[in-house]
Short mmCIF file of C-alpha atoms in Angstrom, two decimals:
data_model
loop_
_atom_site.label_atom_id
_atom_site.label_comp_id
_atom_site.label_asym_id
_atom_site.label_seq_id
_atom_site.Cartn_x
_atom_site.Cartn_y
_atom_site.Cartn_z
CA MET C 1 -21.69 27.23 12.27
CA THR C 2 -19.73 24.51 14.11
CA GLN C 3 -21.70 21.72 15.73
CA LYS C 4 -21.30 21.25 19.47
CA ALA C 5 -21.59 17.72 20.82
CA GLU C 6 -19.91 15.16 23.01
CA PRO C 7 -16.67 13.54 21.79
CA GLY C 8 -17.10 10.42 19.71
CA LEU C 9 -15.54 10.99 16.30
CA PHE C 10 -12.38 9.42 14.95
CA LEU C 11 -9.62 10.74 12.72
CA GLY C 12 -7.91 8.58 10.13
CA VAL C 13 -4.73 9.83 8.46
CA ASP C 14 -3.36 8.15 5.33
CA VAL C 15 -0.02 9.02 3.76
CA GLY C 16 0.34 7.63 0.26
CA THR C 17 3.07 8.12 -2.29
CA GLY C 18 1.87 11.52 -3.48
CA SER C 19 -0.29 12.99 -0.74
CA ALA C 20 -1.38 13.01 2.88
CA ARG C 21 -5.10 12.66 3.51
CA ALA C 22 -7.22 13.05 6.62
CA GLY C 23 -10.78 11.86 7.20
CA ILE C 24 -13.19 12.22 10.10
CA PHE C 25 -15.63 9.37 10.79
CA ASP C 26 -18.47 8.65 13.17
CA VAL C 27 -19.10 5.38 14.99
CA SER C 28 -21.03 3.90 12.04
CA GLY C 29 -18.18 4.53 9.60
CA ARG C 30 -19.79 7.55 7.94
CA MET C 31 -17.20 10.06 6.74
CA LEU C 32 -18.02 13.60 7.79
CA GLY C 33 -15.14 15.42 6.17
CA THR C 34 -11.89 14.85 4.35
CA ALA C 35 -8.97 16.82 2.96
CA LYS C 36 -5.77 16.15 1.05
CA ARG C 37 -2.37 17.80 0.86
CA ASP C 38 0.28 16.90 -1.73
CA ILE C 39 3.75 15.85 -0.58
CA ALA C 40 7.11 16.19 -2.32
CA ILE C 41 9.04 13.32 -3.86
CA TRP C 42 12.53 13.34 -5.39
CA GLN C 43 13.34 10.82 -8.10
CA ASP C 44 16.90 11.51 -9.24
CA ALA C 45 17.21 8.16 -11.03
CA PRO C 46 14.86 5.36 -12.12
CA ASP C 47 15.53 3.30 -8.98
CA ILE C 48 15.64 6.24 -6.54
CA ALA C 49 12.69 7.77 -4.67
CA GLU C 50 13.11 9.99 -1.60
CA GLN C 51 10.83 12.09 0.60
CA SER C 52 10.97 14.37 3.62
CA GLY C 53 9.58 13.47 7.03
CA ASP C 54 9.11 17.13 7.96
CA ASP C 55 7.27 17.84 4.70
CA ILE C 56 4.96 14.87 5.27
CA TRP C 57 4.22 15.82 8.88
CA GLN C 58 3.37 19.36 7.82
CA ALA C 59 1.04 18.00 5.13
CA VAL C 60 -0.63 15.74 7.72
CA CYS C 61 -1.27 18.69 10.04
CA ILE C 62 -2.70 20.89 7.28
CA ALA C 63 -4.89 18.09 5.93
CA THR C 64 -6.23 17.41 9.44
CA ARG C 65 -7.15 21.04 10.02
CA ASP C 66 -8.81 21.22 6.60
CA ALA C 67 -10.76 18.00 7.23
CA VAL C 68 -12.10 19.40 10.51
CA GLU C 69 -13.16 22.55 8.71
CA HIS C 70 -14.77 20.54 5.90
CA ALA C 71 -16.70 18.46 8.44
CA SER C 72 -17.87 21.60 10.29
CA ILE C 73 -17.34 19.95 13.65
CA ASP C 74 -15.85 20.99 16.93
CA PRO C 75 -12.37 19.35 16.94
CA ALA C 76 -12.93 18.54 20.63
CA ARG C 77 -15.31 15.80 19.46
CA ILE C 78 -12.39 13.79 18.02
CA ALA C 79 -11.52 11.10 20.54
CA GLY C 80 -8.84 9.07 18.76
CA VAL C 81 -6.52 9.12 15.77
CA GLY C 82 -4.96 6.37 13.71
CA PHE C 83 -2.23 6.66 11.09
CA ASP C 84 -1.39 4.57 8.06
CA ALA C 85 1.34 5.13 5.50
CA THR C 86 3.39 3.58 2.76
CA CYS C 87 6.10 1.18 3.95
CA SER C 88 8.85 3.77 3.48
CA LEU C 89 12.01 3.96 5.62
CA VAL C 90 12.46 7.10 7.78
CA VAL C 91 15.92 7.88 9.20
CA LEU C 92 16.21 10.10 12.28
CA GLY C 93 19.30 11.42 14.02
CA PRO C 94 19.77 12.46 17.66
CA GLY C 95 16.74 14.31 18.99
CA GLY C 96 14.67 13.17 16.03
CA ALA C 97 16.43 15.41 13.50
CA PRO C 98 16.26 14.21 9.89
CA LEU C 99 19.34 12.50 8.43
CA SER C 100 19.99 12.43 4.70
CA VAL C 101 19.49 9.18 2.79
CA SER C 102 20.35 10.96 -0.44
CA ALA C 103 23.44 11.31 -2.59
CA SER C 104 22.58 15.01 -2.59
CA GLY C 105 23.40 15.22 1.12
CA ASP C 106 20.16 17.15 1.73
CA ALA C 107 19.10 16.34 5.30
CA ALA C 108 15.48 17.08 4.42
CA ARG C 109 15.51 13.98 2.23
CA ASN C 110 15.44 11.47 5.07
CA ILE C 111 13.00 8.89 3.67
CA ILE C 112 13.70 6.05 1.24
CA VAL C 113 10.30 5.55 -0.38
CA TRP C 114 8.79 2.06 -0.60
CA MET C 115 9.15 2.00 -4.41
CA ASP C 116 12.88 2.83 -4.27
CA HIS C 117 14.85 -0.13 -5.64
CA ARG C 118 18.40 1.01 -4.81
CA ALA C 119 18.83 -2.02 -2.56
CA THR C 120 18.22 -4.67 -5.24
CA GLY C 121 21.79 -5.99 -4.91
CA GLN C 122 21.54 -6.13 -1.11
CA ALA C 123 18.22 -8.00 -1.38
CA ALA C 124 19.83 -10.57 -3.69
CA ARG C 125 22.67 -11.14 -1.20
CA ILE C 126 20.23 -11.52 1.68
CA ASN C 127 18.20 -14.04 -0.32
CA ALA C 128 21.37 -15.99 -1.09
CA THR C 129 21.74 -16.72 2.65
CA GLY C 130 18.60 -18.85 2.55
CA HIS C 131 17.92 -17.90 6.17
CA ASP C 132 14.87 -19.47 7.76
CA VAL C 133 13.38 -16.01 8.47
CA LEU C 134 12.86 -15.62 4.72
CA ARG C 135 10.12 -18.25 4.89
CA TYR C 136 7.94 -15.49 6.32
CA VAL C 137 8.38 -13.18 3.31
CA GLY C 138 7.34 -15.73 0.70
CA GLY C 139 10.87 -17.14 0.49
CA THR C 140 12.34 -14.06 -1.18
CA ILE C 141 12.91 -10.66 0.40
CA SER C 142 12.14 -7.60 -1.72
CA PRO C 143 14.27 -4.46 -2.16
CA GLU C 144 11.10 -2.63 -1.10
CA MET C 145 11.53 -4.06 2.41
CA GLN C 146 13.60 -2.46 5.12
CA THR C 147 16.52 -4.77 5.89
CA PRO C 148 17.92 -4.52 2.33
CA LYS C 149 17.56 -0.73 2.54
CA LEU C 150 19.30 -0.64 5.92
CA LEU C 151 22.14 -2.72 4.51
CA TRP C 152 22.39 -0.31 1.55
CA LEU C 153 22.64 2.62 3.96
CA LYS C 154 25.33 0.91 6.01
CA GLU C 155 27.40 0.19 2.90
CA ASN C 156 26.83 3.43 0.97
CA LEU C 157 26.08 6.14 3.55
CA PRO C 158 27.90 4.86 6.66
CA GLU C 159 27.89 8.24 8.39
CA THR C 160 24.09 8.40 8.18
CA TYR C 161 23.78 4.80 9.32
CA ASP C 162 26.16 5.19 12.26
CA THR C 163 24.66 8.51 13.41
CA ALA C 164 21.03 7.38 13.23
CA TRP C 165 19.07 7.35 16.47
CA GLN C 166 16.05 5.56 14.97
CA PHE C 167 15.10 3.79 11.75
CA MET C 168 11.30 3.82 11.42
CA ASP C 169 8.58 2.74 9.07
CA LEU C 170 6.64 5.81 7.97
CA ALA C 171 3.44 4.90 9.87
CA ASP C 172 5.47 4.51 13.09
CA PHE C 173 7.19 7.83 12.42
CA LEU C 174 3.78 9.53 12.22
CA SER C 175 2.54 7.99 15.48
CA TRP C 176 5.84 9.03 17.11
CA ARG C 177 5.47 12.62 15.85
CA ALA C 178 1.95 12.66 17.23
CA SER C 179 2.62 11.05 20.62
CA GLY C 180 6.36 11.10 21.30
CA ASP C 181 6.15 7.31 21.74
CA ALA C 182 8.58 5.34 19.53
CA THR C 183 6.69 2.05 19.97
CA ARG C 184 6.41 0.17 16.69
CA SER C 185 3.32 -1.41 15.17
CA ALA C 186 3.34 -5.18 14.76
CA CYS C 187 2.01 -4.55 11.25
CA THR C 188 4.98 -2.55 10.03
CA VAL C 189 7.83 -4.48 11.62
CA THR C 190 6.35 -7.90 10.84
CA CYS C 191 5.56 -7.19 7.20
CA LYS C 192 8.63 -5.14 6.26
CA TRP C 193 11.36 -5.66 8.89
CA THR C 194 11.26 -9.49 9.54
CA TYR C 195 9.92 -9.24 13.09
CA LEU C 196 8.44 -12.63 14.06
CA ALA C 197 5.15 -11.55 15.61
CA HIS C 198 3.97 -15.11 16.21
CA GLU C 199 6.98 -15.51 18.53
CA GLN C 200 7.07 -11.85 19.64
CA ARG C 201 10.75 -11.48 18.83
CA TRP C 202 13.40 -10.38 16.38
CA ASP C 203 15.77 -13.07 15.08
CA ALA C 204 19.26 -11.90 16.04
CA ASP C 205 20.89 -14.65 13.98
CA TYR C 206 19.27 -13.29 10.80
CA PHE C 207 20.66 -9.80 11.39
CA HIS C 208 24.15 -11.17 12.04
CA ALA C 209 23.93 -13.36 8.93
CA ILE C 210 23.08 -10.47 6.60
CA GLY C 211 25.62 -7.96 7.93
CA LEU C 212 23.39 -5.95 10.30
CA GLY C 213 24.49 -7.62 13.52
CA ASP C 214 25.05 -4.26 15.21
CA LEU C 215 21.26 -3.75 15.28
CA ALA C 216 20.89 -6.97 17.25
CA GLU C 217 23.76 -6.22 19.60
CA ASP C 218 22.04 -3.12 21.02
CA GLY C 219 18.79 -5.02 21.62
CA PHE C 220 17.16 -3.70 18.43
CA ALA C 221 16.86 -0.31 20.13
CA ARG C 222 17.15 1.50 16.79
CA ILE C 223 14.46 -0.49 14.97
CA GLY C 224 11.92 -1.38 17.65
CA PRO C 225 12.50 -2.75 21.14
CA ARG C 226 8.76 -2.38 21.92
CA VAL C 227 6.15 -3.69 19.48
CA LEU C 228 2.36 -3.55 19.92
CA PRO C 229 -0.64 -4.71 17.84
CA PRO C 230 -2.28 -2.16 15.51
CA GLY C 231 -4.89 -0.09 17.29
CA THR C 232 -3.19 -0.28 20.71
CA ALA C 233 -3.21 3.09 22.47
CA LEU C 234 0.27 4.54 22.73
CA ARG C 235 1.35 5.58 26.19
CA LYS C 236 1.40 9.35 25.89
CA GLY C 237 -1.53 10.27 23.68
CA LEU C 238 -1.44 13.35 21.46
CA THR C 239 1.26 15.73 22.66
CA THR C 240 0.65 19.42 23.23
CA ASP C 241 2.87 20.38 20.28
CA ALA C 242 1.25 17.88 17.92
CA ALA C 243 -2.23 18.91 19.06
CA ALA C 244 -1.45 22.56 18.35
CA ALA C 245 -0.12 21.70 14.88
CA MET C 246 -3.10 19.51 14.02
CA GLY C 247 -5.76 21.70 15.65
CA LEU C 248 -6.90 18.95 18.04
CA ARG C 249 -7.21 18.38 21.79
CA PRO C 250 -4.01 17.33 23.59
CA GLY C 251 -4.11 13.89 25.15
CA ILE C 252 -6.53 12.18 22.77
CA ALA C 253 -5.73 8.56 22.00
CA VAL C 254 -3.08 7.82 19.36
CA ALA C 255 -3.07 4.27 18.02
CA ALA C 256 -0.26 2.05 16.83
CA GLY C 257 -0.66 2.33 13.07
CA LEU C 258 -0.76 0.32 9.87
CA ILE C 259 0.78 0.10 6.44
CA ASP C 260 -1.60 1.87 4.04
CA ALA C 261 -2.66 -1.28 2.20
CA HIS C 262 -3.51 -3.00 5.48
CA ALA C 263 -5.64 -0.04 6.51
CA GLY C 264 -7.52 -0.55 3.24
CA GLY C 265 -7.87 -4.19 4.18
CA LEU C 266 -9.38 -3.29 7.56
CA GLY C 267 -11.79 -0.90 5.88
CA THR C 268 -13.08 -3.62 3.55
CA VAL C 269 -12.61 -7.30 4.45
CA GLY C 270 -15.07 -7.26 7.34
CA ALA C 271 -17.89 -5.84 5.21
CA GLN C 272 -19.32 -9.23 4.15
CA GLY C 273 -18.65 -12.69 5.52
CA GLN C 274 -15.60 -13.62 7.56
CA PRO C 275 -12.25 -11.95 6.76
CA GLN C 276 -10.90 -15.40 5.88
CA SER C 277 -13.23 -15.62 2.86
CA ASN C 278 -12.35 -12.19 1.47
CA MET C 279 -9.22 -10.97 -0.27
CA GLY C 280 -8.56 -7.31 0.38
CA TYR C 281 -7.35 -5.62 -2.81
CA VAL C 282 -5.97 -2.09 -2.63
CA PHE C 283 -5.59 -0.63 -6.11
CA GLY C 284 -3.63 2.60 -5.98
CA THR C 285 -0.19 3.65 -7.25
CA SER C 286 0.77 0.06 -6.50
CA SER C 287 -1.57 -2.82 -5.75
CA CYS C 288 -1.71 -4.97 -2.66
CA THR C 289 -3.59 -8.17 -1.96
CA MET C 290 -4.26 -9.40 1.58
CA SER C 291 -5.68 -12.81 2.43
CA SER C 292 -6.38 -13.83 6.03
CA THR C 293 -6.11 -17.40 7.32
CA ASP C 294 -6.55 -19.11 10.68
CA ALA C 295 -3.25 -20.97 10.37
CA PRO C 296 -0.01 -19.99 8.58
CA VAL C 297 0.06 -20.78 4.85
CA PHE C 298 3.36 -20.50 3.00
CA VAL C 299 2.92 -19.34 -0.61
CA PRO C 300 6.12 -19.07 -2.68
CA GLY C 301 6.52 -15.53 -4.01
CA VAL C 302 3.73 -14.10 -1.83
CA TRP C 303 4.83 -12.18 1.26
CA GLY C 304 4.03 -13.66 4.63
CA PRO C 305 2.48 -15.41 6.39
CA TYR C 306 2.44 -12.60 8.94
CA TYR C 307 0.76 -13.13 12.29
CA GLY C 308 -1.63 -10.43 13.55
CA ALA C 309 -0.38 -7.87 11.02
CA MET C 310 -3.91 -6.84 9.99
CA VAL C 311 -6.63 -8.72 11.90
CA PRO C 312 -5.70 -9.90 15.43
CA GLY C 313 -5.34 -13.67 15.73
CA LEU C 314 -5.22 -14.24 11.97
CA TRP C 315 -2.32 -14.71 9.60
CA VAL C 316 -2.11 -12.60 6.45
CA ASN C 317 -0.47 -13.27 3.08
CA GLU C 318 0.36 -10.15 1.10
CA GLY C 319 0.82 -9.96 -2.65
CA GLY C 320 0.24 -7.34 -5.32
CA GLN C 321 2.39 -5.41 -7.77
CA SER C 322 4.85 -2.56 -7.34
CA ALA C 323 3.17 -0.62 -10.16
CA ALA C 324 -0.59 -0.75 -10.74
CA GLY C 325 -2.21 2.68 -11.09
CA ALA C 326 1.31 3.92 -11.85
CA ALA C 327 1.64 1.23 -14.54
CA ILE C 328 -1.57 2.43 -16.22
CA GLU C 329 -0.31 6.02 -16.15
CA ARG C 330 3.02 4.93 -17.62
CA LEU C 331 1.30 2.87 -20.32
CA ILE C 332 -0.92 5.79 -21.36
CA SER C 333 2.07 8.14 -21.53
CA LEU C 334 3.70 5.97 -24.22
CA HIS C 335 0.87 6.46 -26.75
CA PRO C 336 1.00 9.21 -29.44
CA ALA C 337 -2.59 10.29 -28.63
CA GLU C 338 -1.85 10.85 -24.95
CA MET C 339 -1.52 14.65 -25.22
CA GLN C 340 -4.74 15.00 -27.23
CA ALA C 341 -6.61 12.82 -24.76
CA ARG C 342 -5.18 14.70 -21.79
CA GLU C 343 -6.41 18.01 -23.21
CA LEU C 344 -9.88 16.56 -23.71
CA ALA C 345 -9.84 15.17 -20.17
CA VAL C 346 -8.90 18.59 -18.78
CA GLU C 347 -11.80 20.15 -20.70
CA ALA C 348 -14.11 17.54 -19.17
CA GLY C 349 -12.70 18.19 -15.70
CA GLN C 350 -11.56 14.58 -15.30
CA PRO C 351 -8.26 12.78 -14.68
CA LEU C 352 -7.13 11.09 -17.89
CA PRO C 353 -7.72 7.47 -16.71
CA VAL C 354 -11.27 8.42 -15.68
CA TRP C 355 -11.91 10.05 -19.04
CA LEU C 356 -10.60 6.96 -20.83
CA ALA C 357 -12.78 4.68 -18.71
CA HIS C 358 -15.89 6.68 -19.55
CA ARG C 359 -15.04 6.66 -23.25
CA ALA C 360 -14.42 2.91 -23.18
CA ALA C 361 -17.70 2.23 -21.37
CA ALA C 362 -19.61 4.35 -23.88
CA LYS C 363 -18.01 2.51 -26.82
CA ALA C 364 -18.64 -0.94 -25.35
CA GLY C 365 -22.19 -0.48 -24.08
CA GLN C 366 -21.94 -3.19 -21.42
CA LEU C 367 -18.96 -2.94 -19.07
CA SER C 368 -17.81 -6.51 -19.66
CA ASP C 369 -17.89 -5.95 -23.44
CA SER C 370 -15.10 -3.39 -23.08
CA ALA C 371 -12.51 -6.21 -23.06
CA ALA C 372 -13.26 -6.75 -26.76
CA LEU C 373 -11.92 -3.24 -27.48
CA ALA C 374 -8.41 -4.61 -26.77
CA LYS C 375 -8.69 -7.49 -29.23
CA GLY C 376 -5.20 -8.64 -30.28
CA LEU C 377 -3.54 -6.18 -27.89
CA HIS C 378 -1.88 -7.58 -24.75
CA VAL C 379 -0.03 -5.92 -21.88
CA VAL C 380 2.06 -7.37 -19.08
CA PRO C 381 2.30 -4.16 -16.99
CA GLU C 382 5.40 -5.05 -14.97
CA PHE C 383 7.16 -1.71 -15.38
CA LEU C 384 8.58 -1.95 -11.85
CA GLY C 385 9.06 -5.70 -11.61
CA ASN C 386 6.80 -8.49 -10.39
CA ARG C 387 6.09 -8.33 -6.67
CA ALA C 388 4.01 -11.54 -6.59
CA PRO C 389 3.92 -14.41 -7.22
CA PHE C 390 7.41 -14.36 -8.79
CA ALA C 391 9.17 -11.91 -6.43
CA ASP C 392 11.20 -10.64 -9.39
CA PRO C 393 12.12 -6.94 -9.17
CA SER C 394 13.98 -7.21 -12.50
CA ALA C 395 10.86 -8.17 -14.51
CA ARG C 396 9.75 -5.60 -17.06
CA ALA C 397 6.62 -4.74 -19.02
CA VAL C 398 5.57 -6.23 -22.35
CA ILE C 399 3.23 -4.71 -24.96
CA ALA C 400 2.24 -7.01 -27.83
CA GLY C 401 -0.02 -6.29 -30.79
CA LEU C 402 0.44 -2.51 -31.01
CA GLY C 403 0.18 -1.24 -34.59
CA MET C 404 0.61 2.09 -36.35
CA ASP C 405 -2.74 3.58 -35.30
CA GLN C 406 -2.19 6.86 -33.47
CA GLY C 407 -5.83 7.76 -32.73
CA LEU C 408 -7.87 7.92 -29.55
CA ASP C 409 -9.49 4.53 -30.17
CA SER C 410 -6.04 2.95 -30.15
CA LEU C 411 -5.24 4.68 -26.86
CA ILE C 412 -8.50 3.43 -25.34
CA ALA C 413 -7.66 -0.11 -26.49
CA LEU C 414 -4.24 0.15 -24.86
CA TYR C 415 -5.82 1.39 -21.63
CA ILE C 416 -8.24 -1.55 -21.58
CA ALA C 417 -5.44 -4.02 -22.32
CA GLY C 418 -3.49 -2.56 -19.40
CA LEU C 419 -6.42 -2.96 -17.01
CA CYS C 420 -6.86 -6.56 -18.13
CA GLY C 421 -3.15 -7.10 -17.51
CA ILE C 422 -3.56 -5.81 -13.94
CA GLY C 423 -6.44 -8.29 -13.53
CA TYR C 424 -4.42 -11.21 -14.89
CA GLY C 425 -1.62 -10.41 -12.44
CA LEU C 426 -4.23 -10.57 -9.68
CA ARG C 427 -5.46 -13.89 -11.09
CA GLN C 428 -1.91 -15.30 -10.89
CA ILE C 429 -1.77 -14.47 -7.19
CA LEU C 430 -5.14 -16.14 -6.62
CA ASP C 431 -3.90 -19.22 -8.50
CA ALA C 432 -0.68 -19.38 -6.45
CA GLN C 433 -2.59 -19.04 -3.19
CA ARG C 434 -5.17 -21.65 -4.20
CA ALA C 435 -2.38 -24.11 -4.98
CA ALA C 436 -1.05 -23.57 -1.44
CA GLY C 437 -4.48 -23.99 0.15
CA ILE C 438 -5.94 -20.46 0.39
CA GLU C 439 -9.44 -20.27 -1.08
CA THR C 440 -10.92 -16.84 -1.82
CA GLU C 441 -14.65 -16.25 -2.28
CA ARG C 442 -14.55 -12.61 -3.25
CA ILE C 443 -12.24 -9.63 -3.75
CA VAL C 444 -13.05 -6.54 -1.67
CA ILE C 445 -11.64 -3.46 -3.36
CA SER C 446 -10.32 -0.11 -2.17
CA GLY C 447 -7.85 2.48 -3.43
CA GLY C 448 -8.13 5.48 -5.72
CA ALA C 449 -7.41 3.60 -8.96
CA GLY C 450 -10.17 1.09 -8.24
CA GLN C 451 -13.12 3.44 -7.78
CA LEU C 452 -14.63 3.19 -11.28
CA ASP C 453 -17.29 0.64 -12.19
CA LEU C 454 -15.46 -0.23 -15.43
CA VAL C 455 -12.27 -1.04 -13.51
CA ARG C 456 -14.13 -3.15 -10.96
CA GLN C 457 -15.99 -5.13 -13.63
CA LEU C 458 -12.86 -5.78 -15.68
CA LEU C 459 -11.03 -6.95 -12.57
CA ALA C 460 -13.89 -9.33 -11.76
CA ASP C 461 -13.94 -10.67 -15.32
CA SER C 462 -10.18 -11.03 -15.73
CA ALA C 463 -9.55 -12.49 -12.25
CA GLY C 464 -12.65 -14.68 -12.30
CA LYS C 465 -13.90 -13.64 -8.85
CA PRO C 466 -16.68 -11.33 -7.64
CA VAL C 467 -15.42 -7.85 -6.75
CA LEU C 468 -17.19 -6.23 -3.80
CA ALA C 469 -17.23 -2.49 -3.22
CA VAL C 470 -18.01 -1.02 0.19
CA THR C 471 -20.09 1.98 1.14
CA ALA C 472 -17.08 3.89 2.47
CA GLU C 473 -15.86 6.53 0.04
CA GLU C 474 -12.35 6.18 1.47
CA PRO C 475 -11.83 2.67 2.89
CA VAL C 476 -8.14 3.27 3.64
CA LEU C 477 -8.95 6.32 5.76
CA LEU C 478 -11.76 4.36 7.39
CA GLY C 479 -9.31 1.62 8.36
CA SER C 480 -7.08 4.17 10.08
CA ALA C 481 -10.05 5.78 11.82
CA MET C 482 -10.95 2.32 13.17
CA LEU C 483 -7.55 2.28 14.89
CA GLY C 484 -8.39 5.56 16.61
CA ALA C 485 -11.79 4.22 17.65
CA ILE C 486 -10.17 1.17 19.28
CA ALA C 487 -7.39 3.18 20.93
CA CYS C 488 -9.88 5.46 22.69
CA GLY C 489 -11.90 2.46 23.91
CA ARG C 490 -15.01 2.86 21.74
CA PHE C 491 -14.71 -0.74 20.52
CA GLY C 492 -13.30 -3.80 22.21
CA GLY C 493 -11.09 -4.67 19.25
CA LEU C 494 -10.67 -4.57 15.50
CA PRO C 495 -13.24 -7.29 14.66
CA GLU C 496 -15.94 -5.31 16.50
CA ALA C 497 -14.90 -2.06 14.82
CA MET C 498 -14.83 -3.70 11.37
CA GLY C 499 -18.34 -5.08 11.85
CA ALA C 500 -19.72 -1.72 12.98
CA MET C 501 -17.96 0.66 10.58
CA SER C 502 -17.55 -1.23 7.26
CA HIS C 503 -20.57 -2.09 5.10
CA PRO C 504 -21.02 -3.80 1.70
CA SER C 505 -22.24 -1.82 -1.27
CA GLN C 506 -22.16 -3.19 -4.83
CA VAL C 507 -21.03 -6.57 -6.17
CA PHE C 508 -19.46 -6.91 -9.62
CA ALA C 509 -19.85 -10.56 -10.62
CA PRO C 510 -17.58 -12.07 -13.28
CA SER C 511 -19.36 -12.43 -16.62
CA ASP C 512 -19.86 -16.06 -17.66
CA ALA C 513 -20.30 -14.92 -21.25
CA HIS C 514 -16.78 -13.47 -21.28
CA ALA C 515 -14.99 -16.23 -19.34
CA ALA C 516 -13.58 -17.95 -22.44
CA LEU C 517 -12.22 -14.64 -23.77
CA HIS C 518 -10.40 -13.94 -20.51
CA ASP C 519 -9.11 -17.51 -20.28
CA ALA C 520 -7.52 -17.05 -23.70
CA ARG C 521 -6.13 -13.63 -22.86
CA TYR C 522 -4.78 -14.93 -19.55
CA ALA C 523 -2.94 -17.71 -21.40
CA ALA C 524 -1.45 -15.08 -23.74
CA PHE C 525 -0.46 -12.95 -20.71
CA ARG C 526 1.45 -15.84 -19.14
CA ALA C 527 3.14 -16.75 -22.42
CA LEU C 528 4.33 -13.16 -22.92
CA GLN C 529 5.49 -13.01 -19.31
CA ASP C 530 7.49 -16.21 -19.76
CA ALA C 531 8.99 -14.95 -23.03
CA ALA C 532 10.06 -11.68 -21.42
CA ARG C 533 11.68 -13.53 -18.54
CA SER C 534 13.64 -15.83 -20.85
CA ALA C 535 14.73 -12.89 -22.99
CA SER C 536 15.73 -10.60 -20.11
CA ASP C 537 19.45 -11.34 -20.40
CA ALA C 538 19.61 -11.29 -24.21
#
């Protein structure tokens, strides 16, 4: 039977690379129900990844209805909704119709996914300008960001570019579909579009310098003439059509949204201490690090500093890697025992990485001892380049020490070596930020690939910092729900919402007994990384 009560619940919607998820939360941050719906992705070439805005919106609506059913609540109790999504580029024609970004010409394929690297050449040309705006993306713009992708569209699909009514980040697209308000979030446009939030302006000179001057000449009407902080209530609230599709009340508050990693940051960094002392670490398909500071800190190769892009009044530096959970999946797929292990994982009712983690933990006894299973085996898991601190999309993975063993133990060792490699990449970002003046006390983790105790302990050991887990089962969804709670007026701002809805759980302290081992492995990681870079043109 459905519960009847006064409004006061909040909906968070998260769109990742492979699925749309919805979660319903109360004022304390307790999740009452959640649901997931898979979304389509087209990958016609190694550097191409495309999605459909209509497909994603449909998945969002179904997931929301299912979450309400799972929670067994009256949907009228939901007072606000917040959206987060990957930093993918959505292209809309007149009236909001989808426009193709694909060589196939299929109009349904109107999204260039964040991980799409088709604009690598355009990014290199933009970086060659040395424009001052690039200081705010770590000195080097990435092909994952939106101005290189826009330049690619202009040069390769001019009809799509010229016809487009709006170019949107995916989170802004979702809030527009929900409310009819095309206002952009300061999070999305600052982090991925070069908006200067600390000055509340776009830099027209930058757009002219890189070949996108037409966007400046029309007052940036196609990429965001109105920009508001995350959590701000959009003017129209949930439209009648969107409410009918989602199964909610029309008119409830719709918040300006967030990039998915930043939603994970909101759901975690306020759980213990001040946000400035905590690094948010979202470990999913990719990984993202977020460090908050009172004043701007410029870290070469680390994106930012971005003003107000996550926590109001604070600057954020954003690092991470383009492939993290995806790198582990790719690594596993290369091993001869992968099929055998996958069959055993299916029998156990577990995803393969989870099955491997349990096997590794059982073999090692103590979680920290699992690193010894990878003795002599080293992985630099840069299958999709190095996002930070080298900002090198051309970097590639290295596996050293792999022998002729084709058994399950060898696969487990490779899995552990890959996890350590993820941790050493995180340690490099911490080192780069420390050199620039950012001190981190602890890493607060979220994301589907970071939910296992073995993963958390190995990250703590390999990065040399405590890893804090929070009570929230889905911190990214919680971060989005916080936006809805602010937009409907339940909290006075994000700091208040973070304090009330996010709570610490378990701390994984780095093992002193294993510090020397990880120091040695970290040195090997950097040496292999350097060797791969020097050999890349050979």
